[in-house]
C-alpha atoms as a PDB file:
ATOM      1  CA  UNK A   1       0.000   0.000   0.000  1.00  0.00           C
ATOM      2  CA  UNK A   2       1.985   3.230  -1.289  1.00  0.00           C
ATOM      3  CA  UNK A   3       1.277   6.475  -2.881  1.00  0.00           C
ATOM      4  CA  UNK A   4       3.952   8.820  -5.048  1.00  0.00           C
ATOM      5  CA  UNK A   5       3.354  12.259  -4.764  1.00  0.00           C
ATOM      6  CA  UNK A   6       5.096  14.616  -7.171  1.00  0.00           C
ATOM      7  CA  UNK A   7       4.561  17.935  -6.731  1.00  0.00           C
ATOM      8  CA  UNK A   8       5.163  20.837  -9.229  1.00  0.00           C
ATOM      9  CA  UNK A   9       4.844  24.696  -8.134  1.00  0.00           C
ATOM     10  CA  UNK A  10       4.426  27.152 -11.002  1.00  0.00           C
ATOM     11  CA  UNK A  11       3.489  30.700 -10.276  1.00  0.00           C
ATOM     12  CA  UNK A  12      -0.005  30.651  -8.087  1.00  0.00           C
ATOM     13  CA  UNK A  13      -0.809  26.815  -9.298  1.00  0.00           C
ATOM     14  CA  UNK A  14       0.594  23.500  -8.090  1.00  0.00           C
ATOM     15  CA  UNK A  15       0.569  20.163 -10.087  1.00  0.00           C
ATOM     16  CA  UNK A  16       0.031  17.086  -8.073  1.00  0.00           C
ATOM     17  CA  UNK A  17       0.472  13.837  -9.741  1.00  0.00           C
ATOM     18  CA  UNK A  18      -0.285  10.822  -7.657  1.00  0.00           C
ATOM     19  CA  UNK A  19       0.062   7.049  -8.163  1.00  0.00           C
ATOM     20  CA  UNK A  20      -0.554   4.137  -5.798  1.00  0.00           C
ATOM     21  CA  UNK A  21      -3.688   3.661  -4.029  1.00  0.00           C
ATOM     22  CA  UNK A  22      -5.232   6.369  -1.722  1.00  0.00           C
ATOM     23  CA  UNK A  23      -6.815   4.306   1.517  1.00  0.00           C
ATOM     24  CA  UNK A  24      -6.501   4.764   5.051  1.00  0.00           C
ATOM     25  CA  UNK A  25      -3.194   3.952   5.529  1.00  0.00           C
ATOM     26  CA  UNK A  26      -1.639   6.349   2.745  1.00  0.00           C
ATOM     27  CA  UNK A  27      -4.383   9.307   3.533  1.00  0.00           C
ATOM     28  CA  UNK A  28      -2.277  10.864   5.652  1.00  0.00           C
ATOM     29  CA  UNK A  29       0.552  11.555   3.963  1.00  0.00           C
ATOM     30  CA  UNK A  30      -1.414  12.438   0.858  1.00  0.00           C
ATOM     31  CA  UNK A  31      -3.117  14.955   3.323  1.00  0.00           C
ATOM     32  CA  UNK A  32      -0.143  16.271   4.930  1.00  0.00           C
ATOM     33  CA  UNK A  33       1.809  17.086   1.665  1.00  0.00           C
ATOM     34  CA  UNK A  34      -1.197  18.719   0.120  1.00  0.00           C
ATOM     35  CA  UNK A  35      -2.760  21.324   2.740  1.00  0.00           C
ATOM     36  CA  UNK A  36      -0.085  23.696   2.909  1.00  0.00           C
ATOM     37  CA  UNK A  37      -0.594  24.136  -0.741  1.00  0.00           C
ATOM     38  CA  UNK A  38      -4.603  24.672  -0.009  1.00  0.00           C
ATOM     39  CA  UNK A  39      -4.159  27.450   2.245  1.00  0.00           C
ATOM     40  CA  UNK A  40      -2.174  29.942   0.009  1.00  0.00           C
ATOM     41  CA  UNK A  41      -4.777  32.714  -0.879  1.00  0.00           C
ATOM     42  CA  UNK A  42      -6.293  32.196  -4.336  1.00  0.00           C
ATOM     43  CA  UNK A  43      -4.437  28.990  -4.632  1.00  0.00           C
ATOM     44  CA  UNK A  44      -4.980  26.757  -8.223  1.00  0.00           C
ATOM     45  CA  UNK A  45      -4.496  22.819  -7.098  1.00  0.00           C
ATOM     46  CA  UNK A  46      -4.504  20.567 -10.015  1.00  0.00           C
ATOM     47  CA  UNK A  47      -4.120  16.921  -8.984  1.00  0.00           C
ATOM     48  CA  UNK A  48      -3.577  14.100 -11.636  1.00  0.00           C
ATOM     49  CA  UNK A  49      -5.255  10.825 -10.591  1.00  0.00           C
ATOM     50  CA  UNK A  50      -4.420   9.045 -13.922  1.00  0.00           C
ATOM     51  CA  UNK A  51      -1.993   7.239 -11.760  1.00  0.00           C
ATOM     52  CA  UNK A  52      -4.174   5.953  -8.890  1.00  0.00           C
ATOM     53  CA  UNK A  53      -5.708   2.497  -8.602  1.00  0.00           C
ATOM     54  CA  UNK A  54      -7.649   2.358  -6.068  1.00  0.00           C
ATOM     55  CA  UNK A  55      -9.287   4.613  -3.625  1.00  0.00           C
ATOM     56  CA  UNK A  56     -11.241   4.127  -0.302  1.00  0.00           C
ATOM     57  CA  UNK A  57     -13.943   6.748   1.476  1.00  0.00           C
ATOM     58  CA  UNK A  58     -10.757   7.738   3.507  1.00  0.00           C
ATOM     59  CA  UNK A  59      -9.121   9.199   0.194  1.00  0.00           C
ATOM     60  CA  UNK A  60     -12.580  11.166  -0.607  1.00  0.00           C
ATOM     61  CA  UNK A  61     -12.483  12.846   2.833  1.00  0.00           C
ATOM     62  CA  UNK A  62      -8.837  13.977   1.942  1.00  0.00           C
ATOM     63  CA  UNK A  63     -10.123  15.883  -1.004  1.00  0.00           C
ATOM     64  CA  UNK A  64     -13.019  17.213   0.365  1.00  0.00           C
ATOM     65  CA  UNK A  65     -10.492  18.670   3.192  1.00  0.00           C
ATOM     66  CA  UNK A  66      -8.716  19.961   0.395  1.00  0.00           C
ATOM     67  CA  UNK A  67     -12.149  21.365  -1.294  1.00  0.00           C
ATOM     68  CA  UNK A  68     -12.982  23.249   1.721  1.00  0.00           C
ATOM     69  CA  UNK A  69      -9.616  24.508   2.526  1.00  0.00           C
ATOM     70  CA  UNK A  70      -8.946  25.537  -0.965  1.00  0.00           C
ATOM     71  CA  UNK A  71     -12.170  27.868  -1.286  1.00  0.00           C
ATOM     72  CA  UNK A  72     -12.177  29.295   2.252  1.00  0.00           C
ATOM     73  CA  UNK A  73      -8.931  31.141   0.806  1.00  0.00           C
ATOM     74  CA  UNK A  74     -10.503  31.633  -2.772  1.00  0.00           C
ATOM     75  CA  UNK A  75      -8.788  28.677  -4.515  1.00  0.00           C
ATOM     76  CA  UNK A  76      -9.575  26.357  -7.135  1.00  0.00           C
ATOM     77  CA  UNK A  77      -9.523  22.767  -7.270  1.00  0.00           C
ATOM     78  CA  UNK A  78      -9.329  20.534 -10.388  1.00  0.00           C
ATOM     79  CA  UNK A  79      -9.132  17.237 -10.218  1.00  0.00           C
ATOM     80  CA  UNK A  80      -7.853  15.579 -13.382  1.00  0.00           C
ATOM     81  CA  UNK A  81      -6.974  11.661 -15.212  1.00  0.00           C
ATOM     82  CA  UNK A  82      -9.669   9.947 -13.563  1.00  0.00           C
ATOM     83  CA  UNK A  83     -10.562   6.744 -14.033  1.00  0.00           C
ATOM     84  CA  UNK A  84     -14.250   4.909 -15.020  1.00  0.00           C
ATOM     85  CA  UNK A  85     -14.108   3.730 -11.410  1.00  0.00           C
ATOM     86  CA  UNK A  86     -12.641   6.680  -9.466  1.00  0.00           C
ATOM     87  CA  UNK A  87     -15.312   9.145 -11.999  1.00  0.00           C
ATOM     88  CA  UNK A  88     -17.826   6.756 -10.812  1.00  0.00           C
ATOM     89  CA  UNK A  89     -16.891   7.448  -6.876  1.00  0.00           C
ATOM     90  CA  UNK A  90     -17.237  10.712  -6.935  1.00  0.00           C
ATOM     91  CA  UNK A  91     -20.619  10.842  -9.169  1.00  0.00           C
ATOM     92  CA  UNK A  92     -22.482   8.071  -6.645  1.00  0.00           C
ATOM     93  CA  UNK A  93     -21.353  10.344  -3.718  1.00  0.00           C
ATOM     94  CA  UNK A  94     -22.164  14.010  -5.070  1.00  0.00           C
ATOM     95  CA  UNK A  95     -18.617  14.899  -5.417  1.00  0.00           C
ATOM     96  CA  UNK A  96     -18.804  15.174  -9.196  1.00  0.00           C
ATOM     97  CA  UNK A  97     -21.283  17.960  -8.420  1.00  0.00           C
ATOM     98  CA  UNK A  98     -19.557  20.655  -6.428  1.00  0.00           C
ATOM     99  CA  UNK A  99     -15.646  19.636  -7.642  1.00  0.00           C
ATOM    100  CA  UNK A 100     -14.235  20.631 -11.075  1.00  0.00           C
ATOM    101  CA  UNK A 101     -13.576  17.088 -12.073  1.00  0.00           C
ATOM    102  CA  UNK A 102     -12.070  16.286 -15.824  1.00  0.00           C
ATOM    103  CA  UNK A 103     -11.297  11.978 -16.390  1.00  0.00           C
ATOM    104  CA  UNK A 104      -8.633  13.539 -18.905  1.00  0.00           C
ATOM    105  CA  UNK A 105      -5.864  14.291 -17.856  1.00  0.00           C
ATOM    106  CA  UNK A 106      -4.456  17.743 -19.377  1.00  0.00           C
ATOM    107  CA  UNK A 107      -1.167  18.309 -21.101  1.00  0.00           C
ATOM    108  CA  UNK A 108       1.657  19.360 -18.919  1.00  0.00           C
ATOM    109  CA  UNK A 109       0.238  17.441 -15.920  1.00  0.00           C
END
């Protein structure tokens, strides 16, 4: 059970590329590398999931820590390279509602 975390800063928005599986063992670390980024004012987080293969409710809660955090300082969240079955997560739980979510996965991510 591991997660890779690369992180690119560039200007006001950071690139987050993950791979590994996001569960309750790896949630934490996901969440503790991420926040600080989430609590610059008008923040842009763009986080590549292209990479992860599974996720549990524990990795939802992350991002929807991040979510909050992100637009109580007037940032932006995008969440990019989903799979079917990681789209499909967030849809059944509302996610895909209030979160900018895009299964492709943008150049330059």
């Amino acid at each position: 059970m591991n997660i890779s975390i690369d992180v690119k800063e560039l200007d006001q928005q950071t690139t987050m590329t993950l791979a590994g599986e996001i569960d309750a063992y790896t949630a934490p670390q996901l969440r503790e590398t991420a926040f600080p980024y989430t609590e610059k004012k008008q923040a842009s987080v763009v986080i590549d999931l292209s990479g992860v293969t599974y996720m549990d409710s524990t990795g939802l809660g992350v991002f929807v820590g991040l979510f909050k955090s992100l637009n109580a300082n007037d940032g932006t969240l995008k969440l990019v390279g989903l799979s079917d079955r990681l789209k499909r997560l967030f849809d059944i739980t509302g996610l895909a509602d209030i979160m900018n979510i895009n299964s492709e996965a943008e150049g330059g991510v």
